[in-house]
Coordinates of C-alpha atoms and ligand atoms in Angstrom, one line a residue:
M1 CA 0.0 0.0 0.0
S2 CA 1.5 3.3 -1.0
F3 CA -1.0 5.5 0.9
T4 CA -1.0 4.7 4.6
Y5 CA -1.1 6.5 8.0
R6 CA 2.3 6.7 9.7
T7 CA 2.3 8.1 13.2
G8 CA -1.1 9.7 12.5
E9 CA -0.1 11.3 9.2
L10 CA -1.4 10.0 5.8
C11 CA 1.7 9.4 3.8
V12 CA 2.5 8.5 0.2
E13 CA 5.5 6.3 0.2
D14 CA 7.8 8.2 2.6
V15 CA 6.3 11.6 2.3
A16 CA 3.5 13.1 4.4
L17 CA 0.7 14.3 2.2
S18 CA 0.3 17.3 4.4
E19 CA 3.8 18.4 3.5
I20 CA 2.9 18.3 -0.2
A21 CA -0.4 20.2 0.5
T22 CA 1.5 22.9 2.3
R23 CA 4.3 23.1 -0.3
Y24 CA 2.2 23.0 -3.5
G25 CA -1.2 24.1 -2.3
T26 CA -4.5 22.4 -2.9
P27 CA -6.3 21.1 -4.9
C28 CA -3.3 18.9 -5.9
Y29 CA -3.1 15.5 -7.5
V30 CA -0.4 13.2 -6.0
Y31 CA 0.8 10.0 -7.6
S32 CA 3.0 7.3 -6.2
R33 CA 5.8 6.1 -8.5
A34 CA 6.1 2.8 -6.5
A35 CA 2.3 2.1 -6.9
I36 CA 2.5 2.6 -10.6
E37 CA 5.6 0.4 -10.9
S38 CA 4.0 -2.3 -8.7
A39 CA 0.8 -2.3 -10.8
Y40 CA 2.8 -2.5 -14.0
G41 CA 5.0 -5.2 -12.5
E42 CA 1.9 -7.4 -11.8
F43 CA 0.9 -7.2 -15.5
A44 CA 4.5 -7.8 -16.7
R45 CA 5.0 -10.8 -14.4
A46 CA 1.7 -12.3 -15.5
C47 CA 2.8 -12.0 -19.1
A48 CA 6.3 -13.4 -18.6
G49 CA 7.3 -15.9 -21.2
R50 CA 4.6 -14.7 -23.6
D51 CA 4.9 -12.5 -26.6
A52 CA 2.9 -9.7 -25.1
L53 CA 2.9 -5.9 -25.0
I54 CA 1.3 -3.9 -22.3
C55 CA 0.0 -0.8 -24.0
Y56 CA -1.0 1.6 -21.2
A57 CA -4.2 3.5 -22.1
V58 CA -2.9 7.1 -22.0
K59 CA -6.4 8.5 -21.5
A60 CA -6.4 7.4 -17.9
N61 CA -3.6 9.7 -16.9
S62 CA -1.4 11.4 -19.5
N63 CA 1.0 13.3 -17.3
L64 CA 4.4 13.2 -18.9
A65 CA 6.0 11.8 -15.8
V66 CA 3.5 8.9 -15.7
L67 CA 4.2 8.2 -19.4
A68 CA 7.9 8.5 -19.0
L69 CA 7.9 6.1 -16.0
L70 CA 5.9 3.5 -17.9
A71 CA 8.0 3.9 -21.1
R72 CA 11.1 3.2 -19.0
L73 CA 9.4 0.0 -17.7
G74 CA 9.0 -1.1 -21.3
A75 CA 5.3 -0.3 -21.7
G76 CA 3.7 0.4 -25.0
F77 CA 0.8 2.9 -25.2
D78 CA -2.8 3.0 -26.4
I79 CA -3.6 6.4 -27.7
V80 CA -6.8 8.0 -29.0
S81 CA -5.6 11.3 -30.5
G82 CA -2.7 13.2 -32.1
G83 CA -2.4 15.0 -28.8
E84 CA -1.8 11.7 -26.9
L85 CA 0.7 10.6 -29.6
A86 CA 2.7 13.8 -29.1
R87 CA 2.7 13.3 -25.3
V88 CA 3.9 9.7 -25.6
L89 CA 6.7 10.7 -28.0
A90 CA 7.6 13.7 -25.8
A91 CA 7.8 11.4 -22.8
G92 CA 10.2 9.0 -24.6
G93 CA 7.7 6.3 -25.6
E94 CA 8.4 4.4 -28.8
A95 CA 6.2 4.8 -31.8
K96 CA 6.6 1.1 -32.6
K97 CA 4.8 0.3 -29.3
I98 CA 1.8 2.5 -29.9
V99 CA -1.7 1.4 -30.9
F100 CA -4.1 4.1 -32.1
S101 CA -7.7 3.5 -30.9
G102 CA -10.9 5.6 -31.1
V103 CA -14.0 5.9 -33.3
G104 CA -13.3 9.4 -34.8
K105 CA -9.6 9.6 -35.9
S106 CA -9.1 12.8 -37.9
A107 CA -7.2 12.8 -41.2
A108 CA -4.5 15.0 -39.6
D109 CA -4.1 12.6 -36.6
M110 CA -3.9 9.6 -39.0
R111 CA -1.1 11.4 -40.9
L112 CA 0.8 12.1 -37.7
A113 CA 0.6 8.5 -36.6
L114 CA 1.7 7.2 -40.0
Q115 CA 4.6 9.6 -40.0
A116 CA 5.6 8.5 -36.5
G117 CA 5.3 4.8 -37.5
V118 CA 2.9 3.5 -34.9
L119 CA 2.4 -0.3 -34.4
C120 CA -1.2 -0.4 -35.4
F121 CA -4.4 1.5 -36.0
N122 CA -7.4 0.0 -34.3
V123 CA -10.1 0.7 -36.9
E124 CA -13.7 1.0 -35.8
S125 CA -15.7 1.5 -39.0
E126 CA -15.6 1.0 -42.8
A127 CA -15.6 4.7 -43.4
E128 CA -12.5 5.0 -41.2
L129 CA -10.9 2.1 -43.1
E130 CA -11.4 3.9 -46.4
R131 CA -10.0 7.2 -45.1
L132 CA -6.9 5.5 -43.6
D133 CA -6.3 3.6 -46.9
A134 CA -6.5 6.8 -48.9
I135 CA -4.2 8.7 -46.6
A136 CA -1.6 5.9 -46.5
R137 CA -1.6 5.6 -50.3
D138 CA -1.1 9.3 -50.6
M139 CA 1.8 9.1 -48.2
G140 CA 3.2 6.1 -50.0
V141 CA 3.0 3.8 -47.0
R142 CA 0.9 0.9 -45.8
A143 CA -1.0 1.5 -42.6
P144 CA -1.0 -1.4 -40.2
V145 CA -4.6 -2.1 -39.1
S146 CA -6.5 -4.1 -36.7
L147 CA -10.3 -4.1 -36.7
R148 CA -12.0 -3.5 -33.4
V149 CA -14.8 -6.0 -33.2
N150 CA -17.8 -5.5 -31.0
P151 CA -18.6 -8.9 -29.4
D152 CA -22.0 -7.9 -27.9
V153 CA -21.0 -8.9 -24.4
D154 CA -22.4 -7.2 -21.3
A155 CA -19.5 -6.1 -19.1
G156 CA -21.8 -5.5 -16.2
T157 CA -20.4 -2.0 -15.6
H158 CA -21.8 1.6 -15.6
P159 CA -23.7 2.2 -18.9
Y160 CA -21.5 5.2 -19.7
I161 CA -18.3 3.1 -19.6
S162 CA -19.7 0.0 -21.2
T163 CA -18.5 -0.3 -24.8
G164 CA -19.0 -3.9 -26.0
L165 CA -22.8 -4.0 -26.5
K166 CA -24.4 -3.7 -29.9
Q167 CA -26.1 -0.5 -29.0
N168 CA -22.7 1.2 -28.3
K169 CA -20.9 3.3 -30.9
F170 CA -17.7 1.2 -30.6
G171 CA -16.3 -1.4 -32.9
I172 CA -17.6 -3.4 -35.9
A173 CA -20.4 -5.9 -35.2
I174 CA -18.8 -9.4 -35.2
A175 CA -21.3 -10.6 -37.8
D176 CA -20.1 -7.9 -40.2
A177 CA -16.4 -8.2 -39.4
P178 CA -15.5 -11.0 -42.0
R179 CA -16.8 -8.8 -44.8
V180 CA -14.9 -5.8 -43.5
Y181 CA -11.7 -7.8 -43.1
R182 CA -12.0 -9.0 -46.7
K183 CA -12.5 -5.4 -47.8
A184 CA -9.4 -4.3 -45.8
A185 CA -7.4 -7.0 -47.3
A186 CA -8.2 -5.7 -50.8
L187 CA -7.1 -2.1 -50.0
S188 CA -3.5 -1.5 -51.1
G189 CA -2.9 1.2 -48.5
L190 CA -3.5 -1.2 -45.6
H191 CA -1.7 -4.1 -44.1
I192 CA -3.9 -6.2 -41.7
T193 CA -2.0 -7.0 -38.5
G194 CA -4.5 -7.9 -35.9
M195 CA -7.9 -7.8 -34.3
D196 CA -8.9 -6.0 -31.1
V197 CA -11.7 -6.0 -28.6
H198 CA -12.5 -3.8 -25.6
I199 CA -15.8 -4.2 -23.8
G200 CA -15.7 -1.5 -21.2
S201 CA -14.1 -0.2 -18.1
Q202 CA -14.1 -0.8 -14.3
I203 CA -15.1 -4.5 -15.0
T204 CA -14.8 -6.5 -11.8
E205 CA -15.5 -10.0 -13.1
I206 CA -13.4 -12.2 -15.3
Q207 CA -16.3 -13.9 -17.2
P208 CA -17.2 -11.0 -19.6
F209 CA -13.6 -10.8 -20.7
V210 CA -13.5 -14.6 -21.3
D211 CA -16.8 -14.5 -23.2
A212 CA -15.6 -11.7 -25.4
L213 CA -12.3 -13.4 -26.2
T214 CA -14.1 -16.7 -26.9
R215 CA -16.2 -14.9 -29.6
V216 CA -13.2 -13.3 -31.0
L217 CA -11.3 -16.6 -31.3
E218 CA -14.1 -18.3 -33.2
F219 CA -13.9 -15.5 -35.6
V220 CA -10.1 -15.6 -35.9
D221 CA -10.5 -19.2 -37.2
T222 CA -13.1 -18.1 -39.7
L223 CA -10.7 -15.4 -41.0
Q224 CA -7.9 -17.9 -41.3
T225 CA -10.1 -20.0 -43.7
D226 CA -10.5 -16.8 -45.7
G227 CA -6.7 -16.6 -46.0
I228 CA -6.4 -13.7 -43.6
S229 CA -4.0 -14.3 -40.8
L230 CA -3.3 -12.1 -37.8
E231 CA -0.1 -11.2 -36.1
H232 CA -1.6 -10.0 -32.9
L233 CA -4.8 -10.0 -30.8
D234 CA -5.4 -6.9 -28.7
L235 CA -7.5 -7.8 -25.7
G236 CA -8.2 -4.2 -24.7
G237 CA -8.3 -2.9 -21.1
G238 CA -11.1 -2.5 -18.6
L239 CA -10.0 -4.4 -15.5
G240 CA -11.5 -2.7 -12.5
I241 CA -10.0 -1.5 -9.3
R242 CA -11.2 -1.3 -5.7
Y243 CA -12.7 2.1 -4.9
R244 CA -14.9 1.0 -2.0
D245 CA -15.8 -2.7 -1.6
E246 CA -15.5 -4.0 -5.2
T247 CA -13.5 -7.2 -5.5
P248 CA -11.9 -7.2 -8.9
P249 CA -9.9 -10.3 -9.8
P250 CA -6.1 -10.0 -9.2
V251 CA -4.3 -9.1 -12.4
A252 CA -2.6 -12.6 -12.4
D253 CA -6.0 -14.4 -12.3
Y254 CA -7.5 -12.1 -15.0
L255 CA -4.6 -12.7 -17.3
A256 CA -4.3 -16.4 -16.5
A257 CA -8.0 -16.8 -17.6
L258 CA -7.4 -14.9 -20.8
F259 CA -4.3 -16.9 -21.6
K260 CA -6.1 -20.1 -20.9
T261 CA -8.9 -19.1 -23.2
L262 CA -6.3 -18.3 -25.9
G263 CA -5.1 -21.9 -25.7
D264 CA -2.5 -22.5 -28.3
A265 CA -3.3 -19.3 -30.3
R266 CA 0.0 -18.2 -31.7
Q267 CA -0.6 -14.5 -32.1
R268 CA 1.2 -11.9 -30.1
V269 CA -1.0 -10.5 -27.3
L270 CA -1.6 -6.8 -26.7
L271 CA -3.3 -5.4 -23.6
E272 CA -4.6 -1.9 -23.0
P273 CA -4.9 -1.4 -19.2
G274 CA -5.5 2.1 -18.0
R275 CA -7.2 2.4 -14.6
A276 CA -5.6 -0.8 -13.3
L277 CA -2.2 0.7 -13.7
V278 CA -2.8 4.2 -12.2
G279 CA -6.2 4.4 -10.5
N280 CA -5.1 3.4 -7.0
A281 CA -1.7 5.2 -7.5
G282 CA -3.1 8.7 -7.1
V283 CA -5.1 10.9 -4.7
L284 CA -6.5 14.4 -4.9
L285 CA -5.7 16.6 -2.0
T286 CA -8.1 19.3 -1.0
S287 CA -8.6 21.7 1.9
V288 CA -11.8 22.3 3.9
E289 CA -13.0 25.9 3.4
Y290 CA -16.3 25.9 5.3
L291 CA -18.6 23.6 7.2
K292 CA -22.3 24.3 6.4
R293 CA -25.3 23.0 8.2
G294 CA -28.2 22.5 5.9
E295 CA -31.8 21.7 6.8
A296 CA -31.6 18.2 5.4
K297 CA -27.8 17.7 5.1
N298 CA -24.5 18.9 6.3
F299 CA -21.8 20.0 3.9
V300 CA -18.1 20.1 3.9
I301 CA -17.2 22.7 1.4
V302 CA -13.7 22.0 0.0
D303 CA -11.5 23.8 -2.5
A304 CA -11.6 20.9 -5.1
A305 CA -14.7 20.6 -7.3
M306 CA -16.3 18.7 -10.1
N307 CA -14.0 20.5 -12.5
D308 CA -11.0 18.8 -10.8
L309 CA -12.6 15.4 -10.4
I310 CA -15.8 14.8 -12.4
R311 CA -16.2 11.1 -11.8
P312 CA -18.7 11.4 -8.8
A313 CA -20.9 13.9 -10.8
L314 CA -20.7 12.0 -14.1
Y315 CA -20.9 8.3 -13.0
E316 CA -22.0 8.7 -9.4
A317 CA -18.6 7.2 -8.7
W318 CA -17.6 6.6 -5.1
H319 CA -14.2 7.7 -3.9
G320 CA -12.8 7.3 -0.4
V321 CA -12.2 10.5 1.6
L322 CA -9.5 10.4 4.3
P323 CA -8.3 13.2 6.5
L324 CA -4.6 13.8 6.3
Q325 CA -4.4 13.8 10.1
E326 CA -5.7 10.5 11.5
T327 CA -6.7 12.0 14.8
P328 CA -9.5 14.6 14.5
P329 CA -8.9 18.1 15.9
A330 CA -9.9 18.5 19.5
N331 CA -13.6 18.8 20.3
T332 CA -14.6 17.8 16.8
I333 CA -17.5 15.4 16.5
A334 CA -17.9 13.1 13.6
Q335 CA -21.0 13.8 11.5
H336 CA -22.4 12.8 8.2
Y337 CA -21.5 15.2 5.4
D338 CA -21.6 15.6 1.7
V339 CA -18.2 16.8 0.5
V340 CA -18.9 19.5 -2.1
G341 CA -16.9 22.0 -4.1
P342 CA -17.4 25.7 -4.9
V343 CA -18.8 25.1 -8.4
C344 CA -22.3 26.4 -9.0
E345 CA -24.0 23.1 -9.7
T346 CA -25.9 20.7 -7.5
G347 CA -23.9 17.9 -9.2
D348 CA -20.7 19.3 -7.8
F349 CA -20.0 16.8 -5.1
L350 CA -16.9 14.6 -4.5
A351 CA -18.6 12.4 -1.9
Q352 CA -22.0 12.0 -0.3
D353 CA -23.1 11.0 3.2
R354 CA -19.7 10.4 4.7
L355 CA -18.9 10.3 8.4
L356 CA -16.1 12.8 9.0
A357 CA -14.7 14.7 11.9
V358 CA -13.3 17.9 10.3
Q359 CA -12.8 21.6 10.8
P360 CA -12.1 24.4 8.3
G361 CA -8.5 24.3 7.3
D362 CA -8.2 20.6 7.6
R363 CA -7.0 18.7 4.5
L364 CA -8.5 15.7 2.9
A365 CA -7.4 13.1 0.4
I366 CA -9.9 11.9 -2.2
M367 CA -8.7 8.4 -2.8
S368 CA -8.2 6.3 -6.0
A369 CA -8.1 9.4 -8.1
G370 CA -5.1 8.4 -10.3
A371 CA -7.2 7.4 -13.3
Y372 CA -9.6 9.6 -15.1
G373 CA -9.0 12.4 -12.6
M374 CA -6.8 15.2 -13.9
V375 CA -7.3 14.1 -17.5
M376 CA -11.0 14.9 -17.3
S377 CA -10.6 18.2 -15.4
S378 CA -11.7 21.4 -16.9
N379 CA -11.6 25.2 -16.3
Y380 CA -15.3 25.4 -15.5
N381 CA -16.1 28.5 -13.4
T382 CA -12.7 29.8 -14.5
R383 CA -10.9 27.6 -12.1
P384 CA -7.2 26.9 -12.8
R385 CA -6.4 23.3 -13.0
A386 CA -4.7 21.6 -10.1
A387 CA -1.0 20.9 -9.6
E388 CA 0.3 17.4 -10.0
V389 CA 3.0 15.8 -7.9
M390 CA 4.8 12.5 -8.3
V391 CA 6.4 11.0 -5.2
S392 CA 9.3 8.6 -5.3
G393 CA 10.5 7.4 -1.9
R394 CA 11.3 10.4 0.1
T395 CA 11.1 12.9 -2.8
A396 CA 8.1 14.8 -4.1
H397 CA 8.5 16.1 -7.7
L398 CA 6.2 18.8 -9.0
V399 CA 5.2 17.2 -12.4
R400 CA 2.7 19.8 -13.4
R401 CA 2.5 23.2 -11.9
R402 CA -0.8 24.7 -11.0
E403 CA -2.3 26.8 -13.9
T404 CA -2.1 30.5 -13.4
L405 CA -5.1 32.8 -13.8
A406 CA -3.4 34.6 -16.6
E407 CA -3.1 31.4 -18.6
L408 CA -6.8 30.8 -18.3
F409 CA -7.7 33.6 -20.8
D410 CA -4.3 34.2 -22.5
S411 CA -5.6 32.8 -25.7
E412 CA -8.8 34.8 -25.8
T413 CA -9.4 38.1 -27.6
V414 CA -12.1 40.7 -27.6
P415 CA -13.0 41.8 -31.1
I416 CA -12.8 45.5 -32.0
W417 CA -16.4 46.2 -32.7
Ligands
LLP501 N1 -8.8 0.7 -24.5 C1 -9.8 1.3 -25.0 C2 -10.1 1.2 -26.5 C3 -10.6 2.2 -24.2 O1 -11.6 2.8 -24.7 C4 -10.3 2.3 -22.8 C5 -11.1 3.1 -21.9 C6 -9.2 1.6 -22.3 C7 -8.5 0.8 -23.2 C8 -8.7 1.6 -20.9 O2 -9.7 1.2 -20.1 P1 -9.4 0.9 -18.5 O3 -8.4 -0.2 -18.4 O4 -8.9 2.2 -18.0 O5 -10.7 0.5 -17.9 N2 -13.8 8.0 -17.6 C9 -14.3 6.7 -17.2 C10 -13.6 5.6 -17.9 C11 -13.7 5.7 -19.4 C12 -12.9 4.6 -20.1 C13 -12.8 4.8 -21.6 N3 -12.1 3.8 -22.3 C14 -14.2 6.6 -15.7 O6 -13.7 7.6 -15.1 O7 -14.6 5.6 -15.1

């Protein structure tokens, strides 16, 4: 565990979070290098002896320090935009280890990725296939492609983060996929390299993954009879983490089940974990501004808000809330509170109905905020985005300074009417 109380102080590795809050201010995201390395290590160990590439899903947390750390560990990357491509390259990631996913790749982004020489494009529609073919021919190259198939499997997760059902916008229906593969094979700007499947996120059971893979494998056999062979199978991401009382399978069990289902399939395996690598490696630090007694509820008003961490507002996600000092201030009685931010929206809450003993000025950690936290933040209410800190042992590194007010409207102009 990278976040634990030591002599009454909540610490990340060997640093007290209160020191970080004082030094860099709040709201502030803090990540543990050891936690990321350990989560990556679990994947790497479970893949030992296999031809496998762990392509970290950059969307989960795209801070350069996180990317550089994972690149150093040997990770590949799953990107969804030219912006993410630029970040990965800036952080020292190798183009040859990048897969490019997403339903709406722009022509400009396709060009950037072809120039860089990415490992593969995960194509999600026929229209995209045609665009990629035309661009690759124009550039005089062949684009490596994998088709993302939609296996119509229920991942049992929140509807907003479920992607493998036929009503979702993602992938190509498995029934349609043989025809689309034949079409791809006939296009001279493309080179078919693989197939990919991703059924959703925060999945806490193994079975949906196994079901999806089983469907994919049946289909790989059909393709082979059509003379189309694949170099790799990309099994996507989606493994859940514990926020509250969820019991996701250990990484080793999840991968053992997938490898068992793969049987003697010879293809290289790609994986696209995001949340499982960084989710529990980060927290959001915030300070209590006010306590407010309402008629029906009590509120802890803090300086972080939905613009910093939107998951509670968007998915009714539950994040733990821990005081940085384990012992409450003297004469403070624990009460049930909603933890809310300063943003002018009723949906601006970080936690609801929590038993807390706090006073104004106290600092809190919003737990498990390493994935889909900072990356989904915004400037709503003209709030500068938070600072980000990465801790390694005894050292805290500022890996993104807090935005300044000037930066917030630097790029705006008032027309001369
Ligand atoms: N691969 C693809 C094609 C994806 O769309 C995603 C996530 C991943 C991999 C990584 O999934 P993970 O291992 O992190 O579950 N903002 C939401 C999650 C959205 C996930 C989108 N796609 C949240 O905060 O829960």
